[in-house]
XYZ file of C-alpha atoms in Angstrom:
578
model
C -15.269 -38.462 31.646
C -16.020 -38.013 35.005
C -14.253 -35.616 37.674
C -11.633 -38.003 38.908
C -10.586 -38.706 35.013
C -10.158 -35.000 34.803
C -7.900 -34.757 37.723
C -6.186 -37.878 36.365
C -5.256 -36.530 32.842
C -4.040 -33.088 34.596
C -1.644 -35.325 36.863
C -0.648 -37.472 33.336
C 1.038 -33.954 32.296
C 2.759 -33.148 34.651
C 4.476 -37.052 34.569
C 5.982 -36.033 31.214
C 7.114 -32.755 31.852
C 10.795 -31.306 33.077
C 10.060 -28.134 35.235
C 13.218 -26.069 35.706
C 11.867 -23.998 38.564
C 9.589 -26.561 40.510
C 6.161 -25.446 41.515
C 5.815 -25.040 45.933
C 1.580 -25.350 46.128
C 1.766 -25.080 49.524
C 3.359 -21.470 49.299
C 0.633 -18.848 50.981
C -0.320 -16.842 47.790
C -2.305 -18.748 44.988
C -1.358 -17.332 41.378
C -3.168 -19.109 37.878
C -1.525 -18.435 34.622
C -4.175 -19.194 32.178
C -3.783 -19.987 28.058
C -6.980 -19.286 26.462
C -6.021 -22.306 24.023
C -4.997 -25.885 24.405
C -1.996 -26.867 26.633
C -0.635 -28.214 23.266
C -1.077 -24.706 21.799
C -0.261 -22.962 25.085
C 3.212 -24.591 26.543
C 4.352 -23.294 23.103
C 4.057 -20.075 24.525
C 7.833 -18.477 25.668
C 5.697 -15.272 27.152
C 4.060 -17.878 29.459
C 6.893 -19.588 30.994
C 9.111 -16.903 31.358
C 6.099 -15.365 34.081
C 5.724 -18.656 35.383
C 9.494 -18.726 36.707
C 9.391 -15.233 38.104
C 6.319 -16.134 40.176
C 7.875 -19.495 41.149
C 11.000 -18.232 42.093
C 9.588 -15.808 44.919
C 9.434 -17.327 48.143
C 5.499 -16.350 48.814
C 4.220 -17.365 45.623
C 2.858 -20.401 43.322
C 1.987 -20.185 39.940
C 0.094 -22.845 38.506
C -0.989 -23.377 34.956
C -4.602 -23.671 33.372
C -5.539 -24.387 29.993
C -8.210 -24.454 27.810
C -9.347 -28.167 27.577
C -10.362 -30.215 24.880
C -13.789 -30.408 23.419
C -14.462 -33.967 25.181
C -12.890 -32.489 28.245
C -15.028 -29.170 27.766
C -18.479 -31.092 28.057
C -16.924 -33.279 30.971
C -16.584 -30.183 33.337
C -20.266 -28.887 32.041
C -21.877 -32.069 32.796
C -20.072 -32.945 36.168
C -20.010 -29.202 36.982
C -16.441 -28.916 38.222
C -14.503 -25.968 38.291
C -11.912 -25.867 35.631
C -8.862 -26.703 37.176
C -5.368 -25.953 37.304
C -2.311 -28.387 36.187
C 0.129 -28.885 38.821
C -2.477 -29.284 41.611
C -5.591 -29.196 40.036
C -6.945 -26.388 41.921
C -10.076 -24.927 41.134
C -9.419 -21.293 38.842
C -12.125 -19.765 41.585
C -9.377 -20.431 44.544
C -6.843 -18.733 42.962
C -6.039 -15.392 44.586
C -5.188 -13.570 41.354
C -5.589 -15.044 37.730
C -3.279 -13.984 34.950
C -4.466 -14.182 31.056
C -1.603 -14.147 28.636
C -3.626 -13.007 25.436
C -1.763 -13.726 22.436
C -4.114 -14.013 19.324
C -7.824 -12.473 19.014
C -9.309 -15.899 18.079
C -8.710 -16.614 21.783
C -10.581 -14.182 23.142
C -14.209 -16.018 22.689
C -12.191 -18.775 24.580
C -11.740 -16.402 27.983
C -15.860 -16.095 28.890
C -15.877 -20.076 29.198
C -12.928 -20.176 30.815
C -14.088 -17.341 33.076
C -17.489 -19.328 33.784
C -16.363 -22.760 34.147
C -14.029 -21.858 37.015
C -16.801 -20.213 38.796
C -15.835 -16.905 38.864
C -17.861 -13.888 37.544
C -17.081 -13.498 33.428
C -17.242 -9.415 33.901
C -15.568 -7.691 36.309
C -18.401 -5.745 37.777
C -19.666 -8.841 38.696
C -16.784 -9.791 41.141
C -17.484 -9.614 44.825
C -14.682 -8.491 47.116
C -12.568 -11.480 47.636
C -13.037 -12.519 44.545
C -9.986 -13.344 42.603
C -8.400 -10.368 40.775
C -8.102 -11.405 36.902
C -5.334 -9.652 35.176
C -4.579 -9.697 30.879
C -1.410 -9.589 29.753
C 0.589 -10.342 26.094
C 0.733 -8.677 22.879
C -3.339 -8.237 22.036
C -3.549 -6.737 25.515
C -0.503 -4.440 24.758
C -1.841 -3.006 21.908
C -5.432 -2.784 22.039
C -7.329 -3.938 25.297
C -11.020 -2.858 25.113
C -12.839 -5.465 23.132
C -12.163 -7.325 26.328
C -12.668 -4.630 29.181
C -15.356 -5.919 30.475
C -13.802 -8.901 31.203
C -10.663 -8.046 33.517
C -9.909 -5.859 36.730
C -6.603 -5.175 34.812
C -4.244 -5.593 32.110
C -0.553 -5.351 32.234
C 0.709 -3.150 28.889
C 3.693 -4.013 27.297
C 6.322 -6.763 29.128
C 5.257 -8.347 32.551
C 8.434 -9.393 34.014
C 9.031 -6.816 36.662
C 5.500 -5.428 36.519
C 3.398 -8.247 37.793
C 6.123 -8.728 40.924
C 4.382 -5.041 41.362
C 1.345 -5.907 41.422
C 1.076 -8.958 43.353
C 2.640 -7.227 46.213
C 0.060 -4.719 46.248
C -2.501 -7.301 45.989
C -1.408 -9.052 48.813
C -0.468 -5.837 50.700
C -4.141 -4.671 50.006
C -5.694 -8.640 50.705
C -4.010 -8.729 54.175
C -5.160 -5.118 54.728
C -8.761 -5.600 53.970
C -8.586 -2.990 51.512
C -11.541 -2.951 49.656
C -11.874 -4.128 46.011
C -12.022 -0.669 44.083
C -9.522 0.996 46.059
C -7.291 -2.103 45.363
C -7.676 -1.417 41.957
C -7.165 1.959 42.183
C -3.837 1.386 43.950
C -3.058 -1.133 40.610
C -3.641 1.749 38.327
C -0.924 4.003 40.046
C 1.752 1.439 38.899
C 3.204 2.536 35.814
C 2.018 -0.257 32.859
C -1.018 -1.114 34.253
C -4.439 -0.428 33.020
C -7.599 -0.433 35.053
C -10.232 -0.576 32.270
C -13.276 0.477 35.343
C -11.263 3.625 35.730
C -11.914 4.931 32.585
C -15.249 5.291 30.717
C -15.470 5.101 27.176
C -17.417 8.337 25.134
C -19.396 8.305 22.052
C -20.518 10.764 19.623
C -22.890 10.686 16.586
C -23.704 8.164 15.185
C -22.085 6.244 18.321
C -18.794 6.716 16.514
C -15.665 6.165 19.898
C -15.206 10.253 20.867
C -12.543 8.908 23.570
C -12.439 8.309 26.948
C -12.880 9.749 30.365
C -10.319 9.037 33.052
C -11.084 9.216 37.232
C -9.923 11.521 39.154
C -5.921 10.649 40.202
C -5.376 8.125 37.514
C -2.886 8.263 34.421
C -4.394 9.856 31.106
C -2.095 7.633 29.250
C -0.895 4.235 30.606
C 2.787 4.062 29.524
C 3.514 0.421 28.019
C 6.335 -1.715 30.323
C 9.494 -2.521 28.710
C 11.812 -5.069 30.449
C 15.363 -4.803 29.957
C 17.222 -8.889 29.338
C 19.547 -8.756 31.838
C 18.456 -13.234 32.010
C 17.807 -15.665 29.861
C 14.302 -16.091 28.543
C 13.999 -19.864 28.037
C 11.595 -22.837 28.526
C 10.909 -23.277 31.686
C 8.635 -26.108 31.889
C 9.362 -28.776 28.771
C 7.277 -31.525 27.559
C 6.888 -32.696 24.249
C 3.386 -32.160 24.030
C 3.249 -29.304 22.100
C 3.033 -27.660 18.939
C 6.547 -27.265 18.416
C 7.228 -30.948 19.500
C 10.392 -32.070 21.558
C 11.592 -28.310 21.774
C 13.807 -26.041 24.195
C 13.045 -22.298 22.995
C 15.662 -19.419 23.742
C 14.548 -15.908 22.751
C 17.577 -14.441 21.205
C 15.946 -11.049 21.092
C 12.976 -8.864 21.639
C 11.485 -5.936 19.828
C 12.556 -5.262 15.962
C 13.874 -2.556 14.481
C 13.231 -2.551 10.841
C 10.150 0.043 10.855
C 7.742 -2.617 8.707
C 4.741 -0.392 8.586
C 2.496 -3.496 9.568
C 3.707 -4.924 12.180
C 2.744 -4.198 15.803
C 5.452 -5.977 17.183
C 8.210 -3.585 15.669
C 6.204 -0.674 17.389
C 5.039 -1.572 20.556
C 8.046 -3.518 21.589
C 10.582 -0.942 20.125
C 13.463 -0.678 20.878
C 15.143 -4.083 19.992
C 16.688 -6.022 22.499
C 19.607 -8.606 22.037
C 20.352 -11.507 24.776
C 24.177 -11.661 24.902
C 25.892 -14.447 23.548
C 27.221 -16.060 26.680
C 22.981 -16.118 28.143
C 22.030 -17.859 24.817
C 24.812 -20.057 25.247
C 23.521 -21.311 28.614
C 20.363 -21.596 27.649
C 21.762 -23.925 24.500
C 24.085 -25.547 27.615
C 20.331 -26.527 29.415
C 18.813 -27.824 26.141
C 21.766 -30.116 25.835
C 21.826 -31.199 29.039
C 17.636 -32.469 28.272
C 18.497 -34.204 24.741
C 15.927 -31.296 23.254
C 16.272 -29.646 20.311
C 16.784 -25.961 20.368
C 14.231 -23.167 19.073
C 15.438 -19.593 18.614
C 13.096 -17.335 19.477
C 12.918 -13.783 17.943
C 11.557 -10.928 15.269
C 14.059 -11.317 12.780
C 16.190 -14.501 14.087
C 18.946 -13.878 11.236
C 19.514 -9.983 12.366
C 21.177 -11.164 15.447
C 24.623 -9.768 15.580
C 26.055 -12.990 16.900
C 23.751 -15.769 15.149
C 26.643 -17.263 13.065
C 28.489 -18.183 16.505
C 25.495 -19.173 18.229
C 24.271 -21.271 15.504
C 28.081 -23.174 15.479
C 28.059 -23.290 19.492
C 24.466 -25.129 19.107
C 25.806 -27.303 16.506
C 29.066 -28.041 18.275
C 26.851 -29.201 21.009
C 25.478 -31.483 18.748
C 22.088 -30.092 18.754
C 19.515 -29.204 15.979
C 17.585 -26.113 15.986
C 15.043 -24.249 14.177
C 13.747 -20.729 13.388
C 11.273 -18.604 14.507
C 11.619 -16.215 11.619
C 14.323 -15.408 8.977
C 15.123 -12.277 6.516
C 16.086 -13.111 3.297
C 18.500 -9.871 3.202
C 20.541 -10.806 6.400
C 20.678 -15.091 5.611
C 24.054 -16.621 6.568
C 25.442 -19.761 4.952
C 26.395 -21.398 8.439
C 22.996 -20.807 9.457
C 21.279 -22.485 6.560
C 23.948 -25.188 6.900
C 22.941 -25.544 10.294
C 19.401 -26.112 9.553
C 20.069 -28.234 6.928
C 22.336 -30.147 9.439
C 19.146 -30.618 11.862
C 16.790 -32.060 9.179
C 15.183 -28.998 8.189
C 13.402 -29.465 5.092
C 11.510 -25.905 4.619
C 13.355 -22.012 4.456
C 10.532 -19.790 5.127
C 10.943 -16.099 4.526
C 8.428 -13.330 4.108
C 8.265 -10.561 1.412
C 5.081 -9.776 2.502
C 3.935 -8.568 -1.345
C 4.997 -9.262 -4.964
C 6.245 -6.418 -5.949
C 8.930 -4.036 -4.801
C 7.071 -0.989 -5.067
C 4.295 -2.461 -2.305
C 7.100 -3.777 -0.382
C 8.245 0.072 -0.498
C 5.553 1.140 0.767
C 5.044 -1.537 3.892
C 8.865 -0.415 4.481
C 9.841 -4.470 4.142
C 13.141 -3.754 2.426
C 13.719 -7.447 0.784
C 14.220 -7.270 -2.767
C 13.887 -10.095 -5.462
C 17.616 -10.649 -5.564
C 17.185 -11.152 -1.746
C 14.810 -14.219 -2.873
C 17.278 -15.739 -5.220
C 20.394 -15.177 -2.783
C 18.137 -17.118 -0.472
C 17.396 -19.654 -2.442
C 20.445 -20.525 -3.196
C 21.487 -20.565 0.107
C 19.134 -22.762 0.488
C 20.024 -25.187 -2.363
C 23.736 -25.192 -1.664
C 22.695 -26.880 2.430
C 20.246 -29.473 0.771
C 17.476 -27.664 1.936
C 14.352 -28.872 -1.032
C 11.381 -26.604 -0.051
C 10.649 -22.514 0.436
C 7.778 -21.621 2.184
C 6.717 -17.439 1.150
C 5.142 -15.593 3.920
C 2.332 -12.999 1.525
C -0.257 -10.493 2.272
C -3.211 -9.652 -0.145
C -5.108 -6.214 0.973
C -2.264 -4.289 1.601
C -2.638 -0.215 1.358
C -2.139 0.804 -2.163
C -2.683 -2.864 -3.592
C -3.650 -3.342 -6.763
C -4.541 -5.981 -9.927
C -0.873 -5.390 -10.912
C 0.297 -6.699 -7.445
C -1.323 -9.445 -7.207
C -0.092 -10.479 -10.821
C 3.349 -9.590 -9.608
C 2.959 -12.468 -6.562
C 2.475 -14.382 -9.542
C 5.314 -13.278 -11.473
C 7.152 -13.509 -8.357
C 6.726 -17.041 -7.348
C 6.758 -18.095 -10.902
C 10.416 -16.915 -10.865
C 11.303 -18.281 -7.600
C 10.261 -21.569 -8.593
C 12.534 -21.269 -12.080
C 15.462 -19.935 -9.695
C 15.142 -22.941 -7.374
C 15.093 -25.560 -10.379
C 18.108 -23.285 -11.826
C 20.717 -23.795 -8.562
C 19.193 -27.132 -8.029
C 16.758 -26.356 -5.283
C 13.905 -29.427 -6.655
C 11.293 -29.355 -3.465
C 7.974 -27.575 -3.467
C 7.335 -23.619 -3.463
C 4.454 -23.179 -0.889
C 2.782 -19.622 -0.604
C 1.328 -18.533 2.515
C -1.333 -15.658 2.244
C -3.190 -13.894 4.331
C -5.581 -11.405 4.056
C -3.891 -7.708 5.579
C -5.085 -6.229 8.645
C -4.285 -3.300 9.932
C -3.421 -3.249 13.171
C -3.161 -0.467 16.247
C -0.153 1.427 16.767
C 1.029 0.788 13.191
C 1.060 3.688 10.185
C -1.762 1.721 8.948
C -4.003 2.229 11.815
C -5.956 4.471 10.314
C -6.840 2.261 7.381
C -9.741 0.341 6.269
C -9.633 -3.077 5.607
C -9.941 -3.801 2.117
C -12.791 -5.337 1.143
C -13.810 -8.838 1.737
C -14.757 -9.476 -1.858
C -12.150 -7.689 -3.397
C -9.496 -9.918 -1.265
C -11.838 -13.179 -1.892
C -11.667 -12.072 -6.041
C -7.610 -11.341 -5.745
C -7.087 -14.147 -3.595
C -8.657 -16.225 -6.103
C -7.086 -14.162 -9.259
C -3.272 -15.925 -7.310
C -4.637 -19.509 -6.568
C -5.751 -19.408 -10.343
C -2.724 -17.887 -11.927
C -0.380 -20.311 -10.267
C -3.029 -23.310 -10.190
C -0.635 -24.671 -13.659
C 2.486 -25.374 -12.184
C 2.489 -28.540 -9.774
C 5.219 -27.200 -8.167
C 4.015 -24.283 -6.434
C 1.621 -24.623 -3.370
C -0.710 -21.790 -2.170
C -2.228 -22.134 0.852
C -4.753 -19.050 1.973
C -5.998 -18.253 5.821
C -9.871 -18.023 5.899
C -10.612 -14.383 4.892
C -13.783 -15.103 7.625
C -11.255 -15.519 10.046
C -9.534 -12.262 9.119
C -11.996 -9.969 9.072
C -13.443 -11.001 12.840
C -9.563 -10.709 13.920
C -10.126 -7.181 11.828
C -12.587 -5.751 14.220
C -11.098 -7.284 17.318
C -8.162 -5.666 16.515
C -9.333 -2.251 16.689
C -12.630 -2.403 18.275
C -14.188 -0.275 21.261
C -15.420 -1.565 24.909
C -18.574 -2.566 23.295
C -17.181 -5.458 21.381
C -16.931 -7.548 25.020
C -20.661 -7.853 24.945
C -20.460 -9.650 21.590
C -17.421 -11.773 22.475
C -19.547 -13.071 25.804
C -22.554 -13.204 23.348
C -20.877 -15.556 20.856
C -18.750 -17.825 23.927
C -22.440 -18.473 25.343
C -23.184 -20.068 22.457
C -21.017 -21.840 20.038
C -17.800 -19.886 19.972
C -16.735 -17.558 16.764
C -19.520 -19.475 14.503
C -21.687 -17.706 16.764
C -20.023 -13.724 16.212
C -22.087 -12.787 13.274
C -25.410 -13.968 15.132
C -24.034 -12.022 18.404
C -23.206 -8.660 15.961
C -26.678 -8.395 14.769
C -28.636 -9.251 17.996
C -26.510 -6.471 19.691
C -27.059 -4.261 16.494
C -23.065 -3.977 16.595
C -21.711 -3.645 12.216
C -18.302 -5.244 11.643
C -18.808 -3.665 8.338
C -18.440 0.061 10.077
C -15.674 -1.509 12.004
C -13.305 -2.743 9.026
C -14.373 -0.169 6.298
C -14.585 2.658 8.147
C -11.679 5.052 7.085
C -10.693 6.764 10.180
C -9.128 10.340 10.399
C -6.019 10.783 11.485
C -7.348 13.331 14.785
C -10.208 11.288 15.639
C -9.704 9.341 19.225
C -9.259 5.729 18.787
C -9.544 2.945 21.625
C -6.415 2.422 21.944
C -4.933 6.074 22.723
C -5.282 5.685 26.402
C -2.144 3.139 25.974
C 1.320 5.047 25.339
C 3.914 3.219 23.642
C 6.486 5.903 24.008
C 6.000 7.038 20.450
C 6.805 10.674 19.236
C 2.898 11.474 18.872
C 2.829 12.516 15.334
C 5.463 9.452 14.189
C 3.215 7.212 12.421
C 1.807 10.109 10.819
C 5.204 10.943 9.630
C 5.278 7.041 8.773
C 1.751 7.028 7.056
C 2.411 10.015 4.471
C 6.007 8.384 4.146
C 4.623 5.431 2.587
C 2.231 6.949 0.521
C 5.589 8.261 -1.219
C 7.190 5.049 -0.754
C 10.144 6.403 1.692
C 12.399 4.019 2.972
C 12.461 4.325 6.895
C 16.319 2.752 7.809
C 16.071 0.614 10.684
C 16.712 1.506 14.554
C 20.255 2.252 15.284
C 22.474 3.672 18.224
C 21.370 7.122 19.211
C 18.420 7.267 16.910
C 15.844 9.634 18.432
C 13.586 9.610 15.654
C 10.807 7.542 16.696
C 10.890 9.103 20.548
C 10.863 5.806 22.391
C 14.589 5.533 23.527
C 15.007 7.719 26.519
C 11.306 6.959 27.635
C 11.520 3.176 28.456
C 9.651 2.629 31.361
């Protein structure tokens, strides 16, 4: 490929796409919304669009979108040396007055260097001259635990953008037409409440190089207090095409945040408190999907906790519309909307229990019992619905042989119960290997071994190898345990992430660890105290500070935690939304 064939297959997708907002490029300010994946990966992305139309819509402002692109596309910019370039005009990233990063999984992050480099502008920020373009990180891996790629960005937005990045481009601009310089532009940045200037702060070390904290300038927050955005619109596709990974889709988030208290999820913490769209937005969202032939995704935690879902689901249908799930609980499944699915082709229930038995799933605070499995099922089997997919973690705190034999025990009855109510499709188990993530009660944690989770993952794949009828289907543990340290890492983690991009990507990690004599194995098996300063404790979610304490010691003893509710101060976030 040569430079013009680039252009030309950036014009080819914009031919097939519907854009709700339209995209002025001739607008004065110059704004890049980058994917650090595919555009087939990346235009699945809801947090993306819904940006996208809030920069669009402002009368001084373009947005345009750039992608990571393919591997044949990769070595055409390389060779030609052209600037990776944007979408909808295919402007080069380095023109671009600011550059947003939506960073949504840590297997992206090796992809942000080379898309740093190949637009021409400096990979770490101390490297950027003064009108250089500011490069912000946003989404839920910069929410919850930003340093591994500090070096990397000016700023990051914590928690949700909408709202916040209207902020900050006006005081980018302000400070642009100003000739404010650089660092006192940034410093400006850090005064808005949600943003994080990583340059501001400089990470400590003790013994051993062990993270003793951080030390904050002069005049800028301790804490950065994580955005939340209230849904007074629709969050919706703004941009459709049906190249992506959810094919020929329109997706509505029905809510955001969850309130069920799972112990590992980051989600349920650092977007607390849930959020419901009301019925009449979803509805005109459905109207818009309708109106473009697509089928209709429903974005959300826990799609089936939605107050409203069995009217929205017969509104969608009325409409004449299929739609999907983004996630189900098998202890709040409605008839009408397995029906529904059923109705729109959908071959596959998926629900998650998370572990086999109910004492671990006491402990992870998960709340789904086996009779929640069979009432599913047989939900599931009275719609014509053949398969269930099983959501499963292996390495959970407290696991042991006996819960790993109980995933056995567990499927093994699940498959009997589907063949019992007539449910004759496959069983397919989904495991992954547990990792414990910031601003969880599990935070603290190590990761359980690698060989221990390779042995028990094995020990399930084995046990359930005899019956032809039950699929398992395990994520690379490798995989896991490099998300493991990028989870929770320090600062000093960037220089292994631009190590490994400069070379061949996450093959490259374990080469990049031991030439910068960094250990994942201190990293993951490390068991942390519960006083000691973590990375991540510059970033305030609004939590009461010694609540996942609390949460830790209450799963130790297997306490049920009941799930948000009106005028709940326990956790300490409602009242301090910012």
């Amino acid at each position: 490929m040569n430079r013009k064939e680039l252009q030309q297959a950036l014009e080819a997708l914009t031919r097939e796409e519907v854009n709700r907002v339209g995209c002025d490029t001739k607008k004065p300010h110059k704004v890049a919304l980058v994917y650090p994946n595919t555009y087939f990966v990346g235009m699945s992305n809801l947090g993306l669009q819904i940006i996208y139309e809030e920069i669009n819509e402002r009368e001084d402002s373009v947005a345009e979108r750039v992608f990571l692109p393919s591997k044949k596309e990769m070595e055409a910019y390389e060779r030609t040396r052209t600037p990776l370039m944007s979408v909808e005009s295919q402007r080069y990233l380095c023109d671009f007055e600011v550059i947003g990063i939506d960073i949504t999984f840590e297997m992206d992050y090796f992809h942000i260097p080379w898309i740093l480099k190949a637009g021409q502008v400096a990979v770490r920020a101390e490297h950027r001259r003064e009108h250089d373009p500011i490069v912000i990180g946003g989404g839920p891996c910069a929410t919850f635990n930003p340093e591994p790629l500090a070096d990397f960005f000016d700023a990051f937005i914590i928690g949700e953008g909408e709202g916040v990045i209207s902020e900050a481009l006006e005081i980018i601009y302000d400070a642009r037409r100003n000739g404010v310089a650089r660092q006192e532009l940034l410093q400006k940045l850090s005064k808005i409440a949600g943003i994080y200037v990583p340059s501001l702060y400089e990470p400590v070390y003790g013994e051993h190089g062990v993270f003793a904290g951080c030390r904050a300038e002069e005049g800028v927050p301790r804490r950065v207090l994580r955005r939340h955005a209230p849904l007074v619109r629709g969050g919706e596709t703004v941009v459709a095409t049906d190249f992506t990974e959810f094919g020929a889709m329109y997706i509505v988030e029905v809510a955001r945040g969850c309130g069920r208290h799972c112990r590992f999820c980051m989600a349920g913490y650092c977007y607390r408190k849930p959020r419901v769209r009301p019925l009449e937005i979803l509805k005109a969202g459905v109207d818009r999907a309708a109106e473009l032939g697509k089928k209709v995704g429903l974005m959300g935690a826990a799609i089936s906790d939605y107050p409203e879902i069995d009217a929205l689901v017969r509104y969608i249908r009325s409409k004449g519309l299929r739609y999907s799930c983004a996630s189900l609980r098998a202890d709040s499944l409605t008839a009408d909307v397995v029906q529904g699915l059923a109705d729109s082709g959908q071959q596959t229930i998926t629900i998650a229990p998370e572990a086999g038995s109910e004492r671990l799933r006491r402990v992870i605070n998960k709340g789904i019992t086996n009779d929640d499995l069979r009432h599913a099922v047989t939900l599931a089997a009275g719609a014509g619905i053949p398969h269930i997919r099983l959501y499963i973690m292996v390495g959970l705190p407290t696991e042991t042989e006996e819960d790993i034999d109980a995933i056995i025990t567990m499927a093994e009855e699940v498959q009997a119960h589907m063949e019992t109510v007539g449910c004759h499709g496959r069983l397919t188990l989904s495991v992954n290997p547990f990792i414990p993530k910031p601003f969880t009660p599990f935070q603290w944690m190590p990761m359980t071994d690698k060989k221990i989770v390779t042995k028990r993952l094995q020990r399930l794949k084995k046990g359930l190898r005899k019956n032809r009828r039950i699929e398992v289907l395990v994520e690379s543990p490798k995989e896991a345990y490099i998300q493991g340290v990028l989870a929770r890492g320090d600062r000093r983690w960037s220089k292994a992430i631009a190590y490994a991009a400069e070379r061949n990507g996450v093959k490259s990690f374990l080469e990049a660890c031991e030439e910068l004599d960094l250990s994942m194995e201190d990293e993951l098996y490390r068991s942390r105290s519960e006083c000691e300063p973590q990375p991540w404790d510059i970033l305030d979610m609004g939590l009461r500070d010694d609540y996942l304490t609390e949460e830790w010691h209450r799963s130790t003893e297997e306490a049920y935690t009941a799930p948000c509710c009106d005028g709940c101060r326990r956790c300490g976030v409602c009242g301090r939304e910012v």
